[in-house]
Amino acid sequence: GIQVEQSPPDLILQEGANSTLRCNFSDSVNNLQWFHQNPWGQLINLFYIPSGTKQNGRLSATTVATERYSLLYISSSQTTDSGVYFCAVYTGTASKLTFGTGTRLQVTL
Amino acid sequence: DSGVTQTPKHLITATGQRVTLRCSPRSGDLSVYWYQQSLDQGLQFLIQYYNGEERAKGNILERFSAQQFPDLHSELNLSSLELGDSALYFCASSLSVASYEQYFGPGTRLTVT
């Protein structure tokens, strides 16, 4: 099946810093979602992004499906950004999401 | 708030027991998915239902079963529980069966002792 790799696996930032998280996938995908799992375990939808670039406040995402990767940018990070960021892809005709390995982000004061 | 509800939030039970997890999808969504998140396996797809019918199966054990009812809520039944079944179980919903955006509920944390 498809492999979804995320990097870096862990990231520690000071508040106010910017970061880029990467998601590589091994095969063609129909679509891609980014999630933030907060410290309470809840999965929050960030972006639904098959291609191109989207922005939502301090966060933006870019997917280049032909090159099989997506990037999540976090600017001016805040402590509330801490948690695990997952990308997840749709493949073939199935509606299931295959999740990446996640990037654990810690934002410190 | 995603609009997907799950009950209970937490469940502690003993090995060998059976439990039922419940999920109500977002208003208007016809597809329901179940995922399991464990420390060693990450987030894995278990099963999908669309408008009452099973549509796709993932890494779901034979001891686990699910169904979707006419009002579109879904239940995941876990039986003969083992310590390794301890995990966070998520329900998600989407509008239809194609590559529509999935929205996740808050999860049910199951602890098997």
PDB file of C-alpha atoms in Angstrom:
ATOM      1  CA  GLY A   1       0.000   0.000   0.000  1.00  0.00           C
ATOM      2  CA  ILE A   2       0.888   3.655  -0.126  1.00  0.00           C
ATOM      3  CA  GLN A   3       3.556   4.962   2.245  1.00  0.00           C
ATOM      4  CA  VAL A   4       3.170   8.395   3.821  1.00  0.00           C
ATOM      5  CA  GLU A   5       6.235   9.837   5.496  1.00  0.00           C
ATOM      6  CA  GLN A   6       6.378  13.059   7.475  1.00  0.00           C
ATOM      7  CA  SER A   7       9.370  15.104   8.513  1.00  0.00           C
ATOM      8  CA  PRO A   8      10.715  16.114  10.858  1.00  0.00           C
ATOM      9  CA  PRO A   9       9.355  13.622  13.394  1.00  0.00           C
ATOM     10  CA  ASP A  10       9.880  16.095  16.245  1.00  0.00           C
ATOM     11  CA  LEU A  11      10.200  19.844  16.341  1.00  0.00           C
ATOM     12  CA  ILE A  12      10.747  22.269  19.220  1.00  0.00           C
ATOM     13  CA  LEU A  13      10.193  25.952  18.524  1.00  0.00           C
ATOM     14  CA  GLN A  14      10.209  29.126  20.508  1.00  0.00           C
ATOM     15  CA  GLU A  15       7.038  31.146  20.401  1.00  0.00           C
ATOM     16  CA  GLY A  16       7.028  33.437  17.390  1.00  0.00           C
ATOM     17  CA  ALA A  17       9.181  31.204  15.190  1.00  0.00           C
ATOM     18  CA  ASN A  18       8.148  29.876  11.778  1.00  0.00           C
ATOM     19  CA  SER A  19       8.270  26.252  10.635  1.00  0.00           C
ATOM     20  CA  THR A  20       7.689  24.015   7.630  1.00  0.00           C
ATOM     21  CA  LEU A  21       6.398  20.461   7.957  1.00  0.00           C
ATOM     22  CA  ARG A  22       6.689  18.061   5.051  1.00  0.00           C
ATOM     23  CA  CYS A  23       4.586  15.111   3.895  1.00  0.00           C
ATOM     24  CA  ASN A  24       5.862  12.744   1.190  1.00  0.00           C
ATOM     25  CA  PHE A  25       3.724  10.021  -0.322  1.00  0.00           C
ATOM     26  CA  SER A  26       4.798   7.078  -2.434  1.00  0.00           C
ATOM     27  CA  ASP A  27       1.975   6.913  -4.976  1.00  0.00           C
ATOM     28  CA  SER A  28      -0.667   9.026  -6.683  1.00  0.00           C
ATOM     29  CA  VAL A  29      -3.359  10.368  -4.398  1.00  0.00           C
ATOM     30  CA  ASN A  30      -6.811  11.739  -5.060  1.00  0.00           C
ATOM     31  CA  ASN A  31      -6.715  14.160  -2.200  1.00  0.00           C
ATOM     32  CA  LEU A  32      -4.915  15.120   0.963  1.00  0.00           C
ATOM     33  CA  GLN A  33      -5.858  16.448   4.390  1.00  0.00           C
ATOM     34  CA  TRP A  34      -3.779  18.039   7.161  1.00  0.00           C
ATOM     35  CA  PHE A  35      -4.828  17.608  10.797  1.00  0.00           C
ATOM     36  CA  HIS A  36      -3.683  18.919  14.151  1.00  0.00           C
ATOM     37  CA  GLN A  37      -4.049  16.526  17.064  1.00  0.00           C
ATOM     38  CA  ASN A  38      -4.127  18.657  20.183  1.00  0.00           C
ATOM     39  CA  PRO A  39      -2.824  17.509  23.576  1.00  0.00           C
ATOM     40  CA  TRP A  40      -6.336  16.297  24.471  1.00  0.00           C
ATOM     41  CA  GLY A  41      -6.300  13.919  21.516  1.00  0.00           C
ATOM     42  CA  GLN A  42      -8.785  15.697  19.295  1.00  0.00           C
ATOM     43  CA  LEU A  43      -8.124  15.683  15.531  1.00  0.00           C
ATOM     44  CA  ILE A  44      -8.785  19.097  14.059  1.00  0.00           C
ATOM     45  CA  ASN A  45      -9.122  19.629  10.322  1.00  0.00           C
ATOM     46  CA  LEU A  46      -6.633  22.155   9.021  1.00  0.00           C
ATOM     47  CA  PHE A  47      -6.673  21.797   5.237  1.00  0.00           C
ATOM     48  CA  TYR A  48      -8.289  19.723   2.525  1.00  0.00           C
ATOM     49  CA  ILE A  49      -5.871  20.309  -0.327  1.00  0.00           C
ATOM     50  CA  PRO A  50      -5.513  18.127  -3.453  1.00  0.00           C
ATOM     51  CA  SER A  51      -3.220  20.629  -5.137  1.00  0.00           C
ATOM     52  CA  GLY A  52      -2.167  24.231  -5.003  1.00  0.00           C
ATOM     53  CA  THR A  53      -1.917  26.487  -1.988  1.00  0.00           C
ATOM     54  CA  LYS A  54      -4.396  27.427   0.725  1.00  0.00           C
ATOM     55  CA  GLN A  55      -4.076  29.817   3.624  1.00  0.00           C
ATOM     56  CA  ASN A  56      -5.924  30.057   6.909  1.00  0.00           C
ATOM     57  CA  GLY A  57      -4.600  32.713   9.257  1.00  0.00           C
ATOM     58  CA  ARG A  58      -1.057  31.848  10.345  1.00  0.00           C
ATOM     59  CA  LEU A  59      -1.205  28.481   8.609  1.00  0.00           C
ATOM     60  CA  SER A  60      -0.844  27.685   4.955  1.00  0.00           C
ATOM     61  CA  ALA A  61      -0.428  24.492   2.948  1.00  0.00           C
ATOM     62  CA  THR A  62       0.864  23.606  -0.487  1.00  0.00           C
ATOM     63  CA  THR A  63       0.397  20.299  -2.275  1.00  0.00           C
ATOM     64  CA  VAL A  64       2.347  19.360  -5.399  1.00  0.00           C
ATOM     65  CA  ALA A  65       0.617  16.106  -6.318  1.00  0.00           C
ATOM     66  CA  THR A  66       2.767  15.478  -9.413  1.00  0.00           C
ATOM     67  CA  GLU A  67       5.860  15.444  -7.198  1.00  0.00           C
ATOM     68  CA  ARG A  68       4.097  13.584  -4.381  1.00  0.00           C
ATOM     69  CA  TYR A  69       4.528  15.965  -1.487  1.00  0.00           C
ATOM     70  CA  SER A  70       2.719  18.518   0.608  1.00  0.00           C
ATOM     71  CA  LEU A  71       4.015  21.230   2.932  1.00  0.00           C
ATOM     72  CA  LEU A  72       2.402  22.836   5.968  1.00  0.00           C
ATOM     73  CA  TYR A  73       3.711  26.253   7.006  1.00  0.00           C
ATOM     74  CA  ILE A  74       3.176  27.612  10.496  1.00  0.00           C
ATOM     75  CA  SER A  75       4.120  31.235  11.017  1.00  0.00           C
ATOM     76  CA  SER A  76       4.493  33.138  14.292  1.00  0.00           C
ATOM     77  CA  SER A  77       3.947  29.944  16.260  1.00  0.00           C
ATOM     78  CA  GLN A  78       2.029  30.020  19.549  1.00  0.00           C
ATOM     79  CA  THR A  79       1.985  27.587  22.459  1.00  0.00           C
ATOM     80  CA  THR A  80      -1.494  26.509  21.378  1.00  0.00           C
ATOM     81  CA  ASP A  81       0.050  25.170  18.151  1.00  0.00           C
ATOM     82  CA  SER A  82       1.689  22.368  20.155  1.00  0.00           C
ATOM     83  CA  GLY A  83       0.564  18.847  19.367  1.00  0.00           C
ATOM     84  CA  VAL A  84       0.984  16.377  16.538  1.00  0.00           C
ATOM     85  CA  TYR A  85       0.430  17.281  12.904  1.00  0.00           C
ATOM     86  CA  PHE A  86      -0.720  14.571  10.537  1.00  0.00           C
ATOM     87  CA  CYS A  87      -1.140  14.496   6.825  1.00  0.00           C
ATOM     88  CA  ALA A  88      -3.500  11.869   5.425  1.00  0.00           C
ATOM     89  CA  VAL A  89      -4.144  10.864   1.843  1.00  0.00           C
ATOM     90  CA  TYR A  90      -6.947   9.360  -0.193  1.00  0.00           C
ATOM     91  CA  THR A  91      -5.892   6.720  -2.698  1.00  0.00           C
ATOM     92  CA  GLY A  92      -7.595   5.066  -5.633  1.00  0.00           C
ATOM     93  CA  THR A  93     -11.331   4.723  -5.370  1.00  0.00           C
ATOM     94  CA  ALA A  94     -11.358   4.025  -1.649  1.00  0.00           C
ATOM     95  CA  SER A  95     -12.500   6.731   0.670  1.00  0.00           C
ATOM     96  CA  LYS A  96     -10.238   5.687   3.497  1.00  0.00           C
ATOM     97  CA  LEU A  97      -7.523   7.965   4.724  1.00  0.00           C
ATOM     98  CA  THR A  98      -3.988   6.661   5.074  1.00  0.00           C
ATOM     99  CA  PHE A  99      -2.225   8.652   7.755  1.00  0.00           C
ATOM    100  CA  GLY A 100       1.374   9.728   7.865  1.00  0.00           C
ATOM    101  CA  THR A 101       3.699   9.139  10.762  1.00  0.00           C
ATOM    102  CA  GLY A 102       3.108  12.606  12.221  1.00  0.00           C
ATOM    103  CA  THR A 103       5.270  15.542  13.326  1.00  0.00           C
ATOM    104  CA  ARG A 104       5.238  16.274  17.045  1.00  0.00           C
ATOM    105  CA  LEU A 105       5.540  20.039  17.602  1.00  0.00           C
ATOM    106  CA  GLN A 106       6.300  21.685  20.909  1.00  0.00           C
ATOM    107  CA  VAL A 107       6.179  25.473  21.120  1.00  0.00           C
ATOM    108  CA  THR A 108       7.876  26.951  24.165  1.00  0.00           C
ATOM    109  CA  LEU A 109       7.720  30.432  25.701  1.00  0.00           C
TER     110      LEU A 109
ATOM    111  CA  ASP B   1     -16.409  21.399  17.057  1.00  0.00           C
ATOM    112  CA  SER B   2     -16.530  19.129  13.989  1.00  0.00           C
ATOM    113  CA  GLY B   3     -20.212  18.228  14.416  1.00  0.00           C
ATOM    114  CA  VAL B   4     -19.376  14.527  14.842  1.00  0.00           C
ATOM    115  CA  THR B   5     -20.263  13.176  18.276  1.00  0.00           C
ATOM    116  CA  GLN B   6     -18.941  10.077  19.982  1.00  0.00           C
ATOM    117  CA  THR B   7     -19.898   8.402  23.228  1.00  0.00           C
ATOM    118  CA  PRO B   8     -18.565   7.533  25.672  1.00  0.00           C
ATOM    119  CA  LYS B   9     -15.459   9.690  25.965  1.00  0.00           C
ATOM    120  CA  HIS B  10     -13.661   7.175  28.155  1.00  0.00           C
ATOM    121  CA  LEU B  11     -14.206   3.487  28.763  1.00  0.00           C
ATOM    122  CA  ILE B  12     -12.344   1.210  31.148  1.00  0.00           C
ATOM    123  CA  THR B  13     -13.100  -2.476  31.003  1.00  0.00           C
ATOM    124  CA  ALA B  14     -11.531  -5.859  31.683  1.00  0.00           C
ATOM    125  CA  THR B  15     -10.079  -8.393  29.291  1.00  0.00           C
ATOM    126  CA  GLY B  16     -12.656 -10.682  27.749  1.00  0.00           C
ATOM    127  CA  GLN B  17     -15.446  -8.134  27.947  1.00  0.00           C
ATOM    128  CA  ARG B  18     -17.507  -6.577  25.152  1.00  0.00           C
ATOM    129  CA  VAL B  19     -18.118  -2.860  24.587  1.00  0.00           C
ATOM    130  CA  THR B  20     -20.061  -0.696  22.143  1.00  0.00           C
ATOM    131  CA  LEU B  21     -18.868   2.668  20.906  1.00  0.00           C
ATOM    132  CA  ARG B  22     -21.372   5.053  19.377  1.00  0.00           C
ATOM    133  CA  CYS B  23     -21.004   7.742  16.731  1.00  0.00           C
ATOM    134  CA  SER B  24     -23.366  10.315  15.249  1.00  0.00           C
ATOM    135  CA  PRO B  25     -22.173  11.888  11.987  1.00  0.00           C
ATOM    136  CA  ARG B  26     -22.430  15.528  10.970  1.00  0.00           C
ATOM    137  CA  SER B  27     -25.849  16.561   9.768  1.00  0.00           C
ATOM    138  CA  GLY B  28     -26.181  15.612   6.105  1.00  0.00           C
ATOM    139  CA  ASP B  29     -23.202  13.259   6.002  1.00  0.00           C
ATOM    140  CA  LEU B  30     -23.972   9.762   4.732  1.00  0.00           C
ATOM    141  CA  SER B  31     -20.568   8.112   5.204  1.00  0.00           C
ATOM    142  CA  VAL B  32     -19.163   7.028   8.546  1.00  0.00           C
ATOM    143  CA  TYR B  33     -15.642   5.742   9.128  1.00  0.00           C
ATOM    144  CA  TRP B  34     -13.969   4.158  12.138  1.00  0.00           C
ATOM    145  CA  TYR B  35     -10.258   4.545  12.882  1.00  0.00           C
ATOM    146  CA  GLN B  36      -8.068   3.196  15.668  1.00  0.00           C
ATOM    147  CA  GLN B  37      -5.093   5.077  17.079  1.00  0.00           C
ATOM    148  CA  SER B  38      -2.652   3.060  19.141  1.00  0.00           C
ATOM    149  CA  LEU B  39       0.899   3.836  20.214  1.00  0.00           C
ATOM    150  CA  ASP B  40       2.474   1.073  18.133  1.00  0.00           C
ATOM    151  CA  GLN B  41       0.246   1.154  15.011  1.00  0.00           C
ATOM    152  CA  GLY B  42      -0.506   4.839  14.599  1.00  0.00           C
ATOM    153  CA  LEU B  43      -3.840   5.880  13.061  1.00  0.00           C
ATOM    154  CA  GLN B  44      -5.422   3.035  11.115  1.00  0.00           C
ATOM    155  CA  PHE B  45      -8.629   2.766   9.131  1.00  0.00           C
ATOM    156  CA  LEU B  46     -10.996   0.061  10.362  1.00  0.00           C
ATOM    157  CA  ILE B  47     -14.235   0.215   8.389  1.00  0.00           C
ATOM    158  CA  GLN B  48     -16.531   2.490   6.384  1.00  0.00           C
ATOM    159  CA  TYR B  49     -20.311   2.583   6.036  1.00  0.00           C
ATOM    160  CA  TYR B  50     -22.320   4.569   3.531  1.00  0.00           C
ATOM    161  CA  ASN B  51     -26.051   5.052   3.973  1.00  0.00           C
ATOM    162  CA  GLY B  52     -26.344   1.860   6.000  1.00  0.00           C
ATOM    163  CA  GLU B  53     -24.159  -0.367   3.823  1.00  0.00           C
ATOM    164  CA  GLU B  54     -20.611  -1.486   4.458  1.00  0.00           C
ATOM    165  CA  ARG B  55     -18.340   0.065   1.796  1.00  0.00           C
ATOM    166  CA  ALA B  56     -14.759  -0.615   2.757  1.00  0.00           C
ATOM    167  CA  LYS B  57     -12.837  -2.643   5.281  1.00  0.00           C
ATOM    168  CA  GLY B  58      -9.369  -2.047   6.608  1.00  0.00           C
ATOM    169  CA  ASN B  59      -7.402  -3.694   9.362  1.00  0.00           C
ATOM    170  CA  ILE B  60     -10.419  -4.661  11.424  1.00  0.00           C
ATOM    171  CA  LEU B  61     -10.166  -7.733  13.627  1.00  0.00           C
ATOM    172  CA  GLU B  62     -12.816 -10.450  13.429  1.00  0.00           C
ATOM    173  CA  ARG B  63     -13.662  -9.710  17.072  1.00  0.00           C
ATOM    174  CA  PHE B  64     -14.752  -6.227  15.987  1.00  0.00           C
ATOM    175  CA  SER B  65     -17.923  -5.415  14.083  1.00  0.00           C
ATOM    176  CA  ALA B  66     -19.815  -2.299  13.143  1.00  0.00           C
ATOM    177  CA  GLN B  67     -23.111  -1.190  11.715  1.00  0.00           C
ATOM    178  CA  GLN B  68     -24.835   1.962  10.555  1.00  0.00           C
ATOM    179  CA  PHE B  69     -28.466   2.457  11.442  1.00  0.00           C
ATOM    180  CA  PRO B  70     -31.293   4.076   9.431  1.00  0.00           C
ATOM    181  CA  ASP B  71     -30.810   7.359  11.304  1.00  0.00           C
ATOM    182  CA  LEU B  72     -27.151   7.148  10.118  1.00  0.00           C
ATOM    183  CA  HIS B  73     -25.573   6.805  13.526  1.00  0.00           C
ATOM    184  CA  SER B  74     -23.025   4.029  13.776  1.00  0.00           C
ATOM    185  CA  GLU B  75     -21.852   1.628  16.447  1.00  0.00           C
ATOM    186  CA  LEU B  76     -18.548  -0.197  16.736  1.00  0.00           C
ATOM    187  CA  ASN B  77     -18.702  -3.388  18.772  1.00  0.00           C
ATOM    188  CA  LEU B  78     -15.517  -4.761  20.273  1.00  0.00           C
ATOM    189  CA  SER B  79     -15.666  -8.203  21.874  1.00  0.00           C
ATOM    190  CA  SER B  80     -13.334 -10.610  23.706  1.00  0.00           C
ATOM    191  CA  LEU B  81     -11.226  -7.600  24.524  1.00  0.00           C
ATOM    192  CA  GLU B  82      -7.475  -7.935  24.925  1.00  0.00           C
ATOM    193  CA  LEU B  83      -4.943  -5.601  26.489  1.00  0.00           C
ATOM    194  CA  GLY B  84      -3.733  -4.688  22.998  1.00  0.00           C
ATOM    195  CA  ASP B  85      -7.141  -3.283  22.096  1.00  0.00           C
ATOM    196  CA  SER B  86      -6.498  -0.320  24.369  1.00  0.00           C
ATOM    197  CA  ALA B  87      -6.499   2.664  22.020  1.00  0.00           C
ATOM    198  CA  LEU B  88      -8.243   5.829  20.962  1.00  0.00           C
ATOM    199  CA  TYR B  89     -11.122   5.029  18.601  1.00  0.00           C
ATOM    200  CA  PHE B  90     -12.225   7.769  16.235  1.00  0.00           C
ATOM    201  CA  CYS B  91     -15.318   8.075  14.156  1.00  0.00           C
ATOM    202  CA  ALA B  92     -15.305  10.343  11.103  1.00  0.00           C
ATOM    203  CA  SER B  93     -17.983  11.347   8.643  1.00  0.00           C
ATOM    204  CA  SER B  94     -18.123  12.761   5.149  1.00  0.00           C
ATOM    205  CA  LEU B  95     -20.759  13.765   2.656  1.00  0.00           C
ATOM    206  CA  SER B  96     -20.402  10.779   0.359  1.00  0.00           C
ATOM    207  CA  VAL B  97     -18.135   7.938  -0.700  1.00  0.00           C
ATOM    208  CA  ALA B  98     -15.636   9.681  -2.952  1.00  0.00           C
ATOM    209  CA  SER B  99     -12.682  11.799  -1.860  1.00  0.00           C
ATOM    210  CA  TYR B 100     -14.713  14.117   0.309  1.00  0.00           C
ATOM    211  CA  GLU B 101     -13.269  15.802   3.346  1.00  0.00           C
ATOM    212  CA  GLN B 102     -13.582  13.714   6.489  1.00  0.00           C
ATOM    213  CA  TYR B 103     -14.429  15.280   9.846  1.00  0.00           C
ATOM    214  CA  PHE B 104     -13.438  13.521  13.047  1.00  0.00           C
ATOM    215  CA  GLY B 105     -15.228  13.139  16.331  1.00  0.00           C
ATOM    216  CA  PRO B 106     -13.490  13.642  19.695  1.00  0.00           C
ATOM    217  CA  GLY B 107     -12.742   9.930  20.043  1.00  0.00           C
ATOM    218  CA  THR B 108     -13.394   7.264  22.652  1.00  0.00           C
ATOM    219  CA  ARG B 109     -10.426   6.301  24.784  1.00  0.00           C
ATOM    220  CA  LEU B 110     -10.654   2.592  25.586  1.00  0.00           C
ATOM    221  CA  THR B 111      -8.538   1.098  28.347  1.00  0.00           C
ATOM    222  CA  VAL B 112      -8.558  -2.672  28.769  1.00  0.00           C
ATOM    223  CA  THR B 113      -7.193  -3.867  32.113  1.00  0.00           C
TER     224      THR B 113
END
